[in-house]
């Protein structure tokens, strides 16, 4: 979190759109017809995967990765013109939502504008060729931020796009100097004060591997010096291992709970079950598990929430990143729109953004309780109860015996002898 990061960002919902595969048209204009639906869901930010022209040299697939950018100061002609982009931004703003675009400043395509005009701004391997500091991402070459002129160019680009958009999602932000991000944030604030910065912080294991190779890599704590939000990748390995059945529930919850102790008080994590780099959750969720229970688990955690396009229909196919592969909007496993809309409404209206936040559960039944209290209060403000492995059972909860209402279904639920029965429906109780 930057010093001025608002706690209210924990109520935000970010919806990620991959323009190429969001609609049959694959264009900026093709996004507009669905904006009313997204507004009705409760979305705050429309995050567009990279909108810029892509490189041709060494591209992956027929159309290339959106992260192998050729020109930071233009739009991808496959998506439309700058005027088309402006029209999309206007349509989003007219509906009371905001626009976030991807910033990919660790690298460019091998045939980028900057490679041709400023080859001195790139990293060179011991053999004298441009490449990557770590690994072999064959369709991109790394930038080298030791050159001050590169900072100035990138910051001017960020100031330019800030006239159109309201936030940046910064790709592999951990591999770009934090000092650069701090300076960029300050410069952009002169163009637009109410601006949100989201860092794709990398997996903890990747930070360790980079540092072992002598490569600078910022931790989540460092990134919070410049960013409002960071990815949930610090606990992603634990999440994957729990889903696969490799670790028990209490281990996973302990790792999640640690975030609320090691980061600054106004930290904001981006909670998600899937994204463009990870498998669709519907394709990897535990056998017998419920998408609605997991969606409740994700949205009721402390932090902002990410929905990846198609997740709301329970899509199991992850669109190809390198080619045209439009989402089949009729082919999902389960329409989660109503459940998602109710959860978002609860998140915005009833979920405390400060105060006590506790995760606990039943290891044997894989049932979880998420409990919130307002600052200084000993009384519960909200309690969510979910089953993560499809099991039903009685969960010990921090509520007095009595009858309550499940805010998700408007149906009655009862706490008896200190336990709440968790079965087919996830439960959210607002006190």
Coordinates of N, CA, C and O in Angstrom, one line a residue, residues 167-278:
X167 N -6.4 3.7 -13.9 CA -5.5 2.8 -13.1 C -4.6 2.0 -14.0 O -4.9 1.8 -15.2
X168 N -3.6 1.5 -13.4 CA -2.6 0.6 -14.2 C -2.4 -0.7 -13.4 O -2.3 -0.7 -12.2
X169 N -2.5 -1.8 -14.2 CA -2.0 -3.1 -13.7 C -0.6 -3.3 -14.2 O -0.5 -3.3 -15.5
X170 N 0.4 -3.4 -13.4 CA 1.8 -3.4 -13.9 C 2.3 -4.8 -13.9 O 2.5 -5.4 -12.8
X171 N 2.6 -5.3 -15.1 CA 3.1 -6.6 -15.3 C 4.5 -6.9 -14.7 O 5.3 -6.0 -14.7
X172 N 4.6 -8.1 -14.1 CA 5.9 -8.4 -13.4 C 6.5 -7.2 -12.7 O 7.7 -6.9 -12.9
X173 N 5.7 -6.5 -11.9 CA 6.2 -5.3 -11.3 C 7.4 -5.5 -10.4 O 8.2 -4.6 -10.2
X174 N 7.6 -6.7 -9.9 CA 8.7 -7.0 -9.0 C 10.0 -6.9 -9.7 O 11.1 -6.7 -9.0
X175 N 10.1 -6.9 -11.0 CA 11.3 -6.9 -11.7 C 11.7 -5.5 -12.3 O 12.7 -5.4 -13.0
X176 N 10.9 -4.5 -12.0 CA 11.2 -3.2 -12.4 C 11.5 -2.4 -11.1 O 10.8 -2.7 -10.0
X177 N 12.5 -1.5 -11.0 CA 12.9 -0.9 -9.8 C 11.7 -0.2 -9.0 O 10.9 0.5 -9.7
X178 N 11.6 -0.4 -7.7 CA 10.5 0.2 -7.0 C 10.7 1.7 -7.0 O 9.7 2.4 -7.0
X179 N 11.9 2.2 -7.0 CA 12.1 3.7 -7.1 C 11.5 4.2 -8.4 O 10.9 5.3 -8.4
X180 N 11.5 3.5 -9.5 CA 10.9 3.9 -10.7 C 9.4 4.0 -10.5 O 8.7 5.0 -10.9
X181 N 8.8 3.0 -9.9 CA 7.3 3.0 -9.7 C 6.9 4.1 -8.7 O 5.9 4.8 -9.0
X182 N 7.7 4.4 -7.7 CA 7.4 5.5 -6.8 C 7.4 6.9 -7.6 O 6.5 7.7 -7.4
X183 N 8.4 7.1 -8.4 CA 8.5 8.3 -9.2 C 7.3 8.4 -10.2 O 6.7 9.5 -10.4
X184 N 7.0 7.3 -10.8 CA 5.9 7.2 -11.8 C 4.6 7.6 -11.2 O 3.8 8.3 -11.7
X185 N 4.4 7.0 -10.0 CA 3.1 7.3 -9.3 C 3.0 8.8 -9.0 O 1.9 9.4 -9.2
X186 N 4.0 9.4 -8.6 CA 4.0 10.8 -8.2 C 3.7 11.6 -9.5 O 3.0 12.6 -9.5
X187 N 4.3 11.3 -10.6 CA 4.1 12.0 -11.9 C 2.7 11.9 -12.4 O 2.1 12.8 -12.9
X188 N 2.2 10.7 -12.3 CA 0.8 10.4 -12.8 C -0.2 11.2 -12.0 O -1.2 11.6 -12.5
X189 N 0.1 11.3 -10.7 CA -0.8 12.0 -9.8 C -1.0 13.4 -10.2 O -2.0 14.1 -9.9
X190 N 0.0 14.0 -10.9 CA -0.1 15.4 -11.4 C -1.1 15.5 -12.5 O -1.6 16.5 -12.8
X191 N -1.3 14.3 -13.2 CA -2.3 14.3 -14.3 C -3.7 13.9 -13.8 O -4.7 14.5 -14.2
X192 N -3.8 13.0 -12.9 CA -5.0 12.5 -12.3 C -4.8 12.0 -10.9 O -4.1 11.0 -10.7
X193 N -5.4 12.7 -10.0 CA -5.2 12.3 -8.5 C -5.8 11.0 -8.1 O -5.1 10.2 -7.5
X194 N -7.0 10.7 -8.5 CA -7.7 9.5 -8.1 C -7.3 8.4 -9.1 O -8.0 8.1 -10.0
X195 N -6.1 7.8 -8.8 CA -5.6 6.8 -9.7 C -5.2 5.6 -8.9 O -4.6 5.7 -7.8
X196 N -5.4 4.4 -9.5 CA -5.1 3.2 -8.7 C -4.0 2.4 -9.4 O -4.0 2.2 -10.6
X197 N -3.1 1.9 -8.6 CA -1.9 1.1 -9.1 C -2.0 -0.3 -8.5 O -2.0 -0.5 -7.3
X198 N -2.0 -1.3 -9.4 CA -2.0 -2.7 -9.1 C -0.8 -3.3 -9.6 O -0.4 -3.2 -10.8
X199 N 0.0 -4.0 -8.7 CA 1.2 -4.7 -9.0 C 1.0 -6.1 -9.2 O 0.4 -6.8 -8.4
X200 N 1.5 -6.7 -10.4 CA 1.6 -8.1 -10.4 C 2.8 -8.5 -9.7 O 3.9 -8.6 -10.3
X201 N 2.7 -8.6 -8.4 CA 3.8 -9.1 -7.6 C 3.9 -10.6 -7.9 O 2.9 -11.3 -8.2
X202 N 5.1 -11.1 -7.9 CA 5.3 -12.5 -8.4 C 5.3 -13.5 -7.2 O 5.4 -13.1 -6.0
X203 N 5.3 -14.8 -7.6 CA 5.3 -15.8 -6.6 C 6.6 -15.7 -5.6 O 7.7 -15.3 -6.1
X204 N 6.4 -16.0 -4.4 CA 7.5 -15.9 -3.4 C 8.7 -16.7 -3.8 O 9.8 -16.3 -3.7
X205 N 8.4 -17.9 -4.4 CA 9.4 -18.8 -4.8 C 10.2 -18.1 -6.0 O 11.5 -18.3 -6.1
X206 N 9.6 -17.3 -6.8 CA 10.2 -16.7 -8.0 C 11.1 -15.6 -7.5 O 12.2 -15.4 -8.0
X207 N 10.7 -14.8 -6.5 CA 11.5 -13.8 -5.9 C 12.8 -14.4 -5.3 O 13.9 -13.9 -5.6
X208 N 12.6 -15.5 -4.6 CA 13.8 -16.2 -4.1 C 14.8 -16.6 -5.2 O 16.0 -16.4 -5.1
X209 N 14.2 -17.2 -6.2 CA 15.1 -17.7 -7.3 C 15.8 -16.6 -8.0 O 17.0 -16.7 -8.4
X210 N 15.1 -15.4 -8.2 CA 15.7 -14.3 -8.9 C 16.9 -13.8 -8.0 O 18.0 -13.5 -8.5
X211 N 16.6 -13.7 -6.7 CA 17.7 -13.1 -5.9 C 18.9 -14.1 -5.8 O 20.0 -13.6 -5.7
X212 N 18.6 -15.4 -5.9 CA 19.8 -16.3 -5.9 C 20.6 -16.1 -7.1 O 21.8 -16.5 -7.1
X213 N 20.0 -15.6 -8.2 CA 20.8 -15.4 -9.4 C 21.4 -14.0 -9.5 O 22.0 -13.6 -10.5
X214 N 21.2 -13.2 -8.4 CA 21.8 -11.9 -8.3 C 20.9 -10.9 -9.0 O 21.4 -9.7 -9.3
X215 N 19.6 -11.2 -9.3 CA 18.7 -10.3 -10.0 C 17.8 -9.6 -8.9 O 17.3 -10.3 -8.0
X216 N 17.7 -8.3 -9.0 CA 16.9 -7.6 -8.1 C 15.4 -8.0 -8.3 O 14.9 -8.0 -9.4
X217 N 14.7 -8.3 -7.2 CA 13.3 -8.7 -7.3 C 12.6 -8.1 -6.0 O 13.0 -8.5 -4.9
X218 N 11.6 -7.3 -6.2 CA 10.9 -6.7 -5.1 C 9.9 -7.7 -4.5 O 9.1 -8.3 -5.2
X219 N 9.9 -7.7 -3.2 CA 8.9 -8.5 -2.4 C 7.6 -7.7 -2.4 O 7.5 -6.5 -2.8
X220 N 6.5 -8.3 -2.0 CA 5.2 -7.6 -1.9 C 5.4 -6.4 -0.9 O 4.8 -5.3 -1.2
X221 N 6.1 -6.6 0.2 CA 6.2 -5.5 1.1 C 6.9 -4.3 0.5 O 6.5 -3.1 0.7
X222 N 7.9 -4.5 -0.3 CA 8.6 -3.4 -1.0 C 7.6 -2.8 -2.0 O 7.6 -1.5 -2.2
X223 N 6.9 -3.6 -2.8 CA 6.0 -3.0 -3.8 C 4.9 -2.1 -3.2 O 4.4 -1.2 -3.8
X224 N 4.5 -2.4 -1.9 CA 3.5 -1.6 -1.3 C 4.0 -0.2 -1.0 O 3.2 0.7 -0.7
X225 N 5.3 0.1 -1.2 CA 5.7 1.5 -1.1 C 5.2 2.3 -2.2 O 5.1 3.5 -2.1
X226 N 4.9 1.7 -3.3 CA 4.4 2.4 -4.5 C 3.1 2.1 -5.0 O 2.4 2.8 -5.7
X227 N 2.6 0.9 -4.6 CA 1.3 0.3 -5.2 C 0.2 0.3 -4.2 O 0.5 0.1 -3.0
X228 N -1.0 0.4 -4.7 CA -2.2 0.3 -3.8 C -2.5 -1.2 -3.6 O -3.0 -1.6 -2.5
X229 N -2.4 -2.0 -4.6 CA -2.8 -3.4 -4.5 C -1.6 -4.3 -5.1 O -0.9 -3.9 -6.0
X230 N -1.5 -5.5 -4.5 CA -0.6 -6.5 -5.1 C -1.4 -7.8 -5.3 O -2.4 -8.0 -4.7
X231 N -0.8 -8.6 -6.1 CA -1.4 -9.9 -6.4 C -1.4 -10.8 -5.1 O -0.6 -10.6 -4.2
X232 N -2.2 -11.9 -5.2 CA -2.2 -12.9 -4.2 C -1.2 -14.0 -4.3 O -1.3 -15.1 -3.8
X233 N -0.2 -13.7 -5.1 CA 0.8 -14.8 -5.5 C 1.7 -15.2 -4.3 O 2.4 -16.2 -4.3
X234 N 1.7 -14.4 -3.2 CA 2.5 -14.7 -2.1 C 1.9 -16.0 -1.4 O 2.7 -16.7 -0.7
X235 N 0.7 -16.3 -1.6 CA 0.1 -17.5 -1.0 C -0.4 -18.4 -2.1 O -1.1 -19.4 -1.8
X236 N -0.1 -18.2 -3.4 CA -0.7 -18.9 -4.5 C -0.2 -20.4 -4.4 O -1.0 -21.3 -4.7
X237 N 1.0 -20.6 -4.1 CA 1.5 -22.0 -4.0 C 0.7 -22.8 -3.0 O 0.3 -24.0 -3.2
X238 N 0.4 -22.2 -1.8 CA -0.3 -22.9 -0.8 C -1.8 -23.1 -1.3 O -2.3 -24.2 -1.0
X239 N -2.3 -22.1 -2.0 CA -3.7 -22.3 -2.6 C -3.7 -23.5 -3.5 O -4.6 -24.4 -3.5
X240 N -2.7 -23.6 -4.5 CA -2.7 -24.7 -5.4 C -2.5 -26.0 -4.7 O -3.2 -27.0 -5.1
X241 N -1.7 -26.0 -3.7 CA -1.4 -27.3 -3.0 C -2.6 -27.8 -2.2 O -2.9 -29.0 -2.2
X242 N -3.3 -26.8 -1.7 CA -4.6 -27.2 -0.9 C -5.6 -27.7 -1.9 O -6.2 -28.8 -1.7
X243 N -5.8 -27.1 -3.0 CA -6.8 -27.5 -4.0 C -6.4 -28.9 -4.5 O -7.3 -29.8 -4.7
X244 N -5.1 -29.2 -4.7 CA -4.7 -30.5 -5.1 C -4.7 -31.6 -4.0 O -4.5 -32.8 -4.3
X245 N -5.0 -31.2 -2.8 CA -5.0 -32.1 -1.7 C -3.7 -32.4 -1.1 O -3.5 -33.4 -0.4
X246 N -2.7 -31.6 -1.3 CA -1.3 -31.8 -0.8 C -1.1 -31.3 0.6 O -0.1 -31.7 1.2
X247 N -1.9 -30.3 1.0 CA -1.7 -29.8 2.4 C -3.1 -29.7 3.0 O -4.1 -29.5 2.2
X248 N -3.2 -29.8 4.3 CA -4.5 -29.7 4.9 C -5.0 -28.2 5.0 O -4.3 -27.3 4.8
X249 N -6.3 -28.1 5.3 CA -7.0 -26.8 5.4 C -6.3 -25.8 6.3 O -6.0 -24.7 6.0
X250 N -5.9 -26.3 7.5 CA -5.4 -25.4 8.5 C -4.0 -24.8 8.1 O -3.7 -23.6 8.4
X251 N -3.2 -25.5 7.3 CA -2.0 -25.0 6.8 C -2.3 -23.8 5.9 O -1.6 -22.8 5.9
X252 N -3.2 -24.1 5.0 CA -3.6 -23.0 4.0 C -4.1 -21.8 4.7 O -3.7 -20.7 4.4
X253 N -5.0 -22.0 5.6 CA -5.6 -20.8 6.3 C -4.6 -20.1 7.1 O -4.6 -18.8 7.3
X254 N -3.6 -20.8 7.7 CA -2.5 -20.1 8.5 C -1.7 -19.2 7.5 O -1.4 -18.1 7.9
X255 N -1.5 -19.7 6.3 CA -0.7 -18.9 5.4 C -1.5 -17.6 5.0 O -1.0 -16.5 4.9
X256 N -2.8 -17.8 4.7 CA -3.7 -16.7 4.4 C -3.7 -15.7 5.5 O -3.6 -14.4 5.3
X257 N -3.9 -16.2 6.7 CA -4.0 -15.3 7.9 C -2.7 -14.5 8.1 O -2.8 -13.4 8.7
X258 N -1.6 -15.0 7.7 CA -0.3 -14.3 7.9 C -0.3 -13.0 7.2 O 0.3 -12.0 7.7
X259 N -1.0 -12.9 6.1 CA -1.0 -11.6 5.3 C -1.5 -10.4 6.2 O -1.0 -9.3 6.1
X260 N -2.5 -10.7 7.1 CA -3.0 -9.6 7.9 C -2.1 -9.2 9.0 O -2.4 -8.2 9.7
X261 N -1.0 -9.9 9.2 CA -0.1 -9.5 10.2 C 1.3 -9.0 9.7 O 1.9 -8.2 10.4
X262 N 1.7 -9.3 8.5 CA 3.0 -8.9 8.0 C 3.0 -7.7 7.1 O 4.0 -7.1 6.9
X263 N 1.8 -7.3 6.6 CA 1.8 -6.1 5.7 C 1.2 -4.9 6.5 O 0.6 -5.1 7.5
X264 N 1.4 -3.7 6.0 CA 0.9 -2.5 6.6 C -0.6 -2.6 6.8 O -1.3 -3.4 6.1
X265 N -1.2 -1.8 7.7 CA -2.6 -1.9 8.1 C -3.5 -1.7 6.9 O -4.6 -2.4 6.9
X266 N -3.1 -0.9 6.0 CA -4.1 -0.6 4.8 C -3.6 -1.4 3.6 O -3.9 -0.9 2.4
X267 N -3.0 -2.5 3.8 CA -2.6 -3.3 2.6 C -3.9 -3.8 1.9 O -5.0 -4.0 2.5
X268 N -3.8 -4.0 0.6 CA -5.0 -4.5 -0.2 C -4.4 -5.6 -1.1 O -3.6 -5.3 -2.0
X269 N -4.9 -6.8 -1.0 CA -4.6 -7.9 -1.8 C -5.7 -8.1 -2.9 O -6.9 -7.7 -2.7
X270 N -5.3 -8.5 -4.1 CA -6.2 -8.8 -5.1 C -6.6 -10.3 -5.1 O -5.8 -11.2 -5.4
X271 N -7.8 -10.6 -4.5 CA -8.2 -12.0 -4.4 C -8.8 -12.5 -5.7 O -9.6 -11.9 -6.4
X272 N -8.3 -13.7 -6.0 CA -8.9 -14.3 -7.3 C -8.7 -15.8 -7.2 O -7.8 -16.3 -6.6
X273 N -9.5 -16.5 -8.0 CA -9.4 -18.0 -8.1 C -8.7 -18.3 -9.4 O -8.2 -19.4 -9.6
X274 N -8.7 -17.4 -10.4 CA -8.1 -17.6 -11.7 C -7.8 -16.3 -12.3 O -8.3 -15.2 -11.9
X275 N -6.9 -16.3 -13.3 CA -6.6 -15.2 -14.2 C -6.1 -15.6 -15.5 O -6.0 -16.8 -15.7
X276 N -5.6 -14.7 -16.3 CA -5.2 -15.1 -17.7 C -3.9 -16.0 -17.7 O -3.7 -16.7 -18.7
X277 N -3.2 -16.0 -16.6 CA -2.0 -16.8 -16.5 C -2.2 -18.2 -15.8 O -1.3 -19.0 -15.7
X278 N -3.4 -18.3 -15.2 CA -3.6 -19.5 -14.4 C -4.8 -20.3 -14.9 O -5.7 -19.7 -15.6

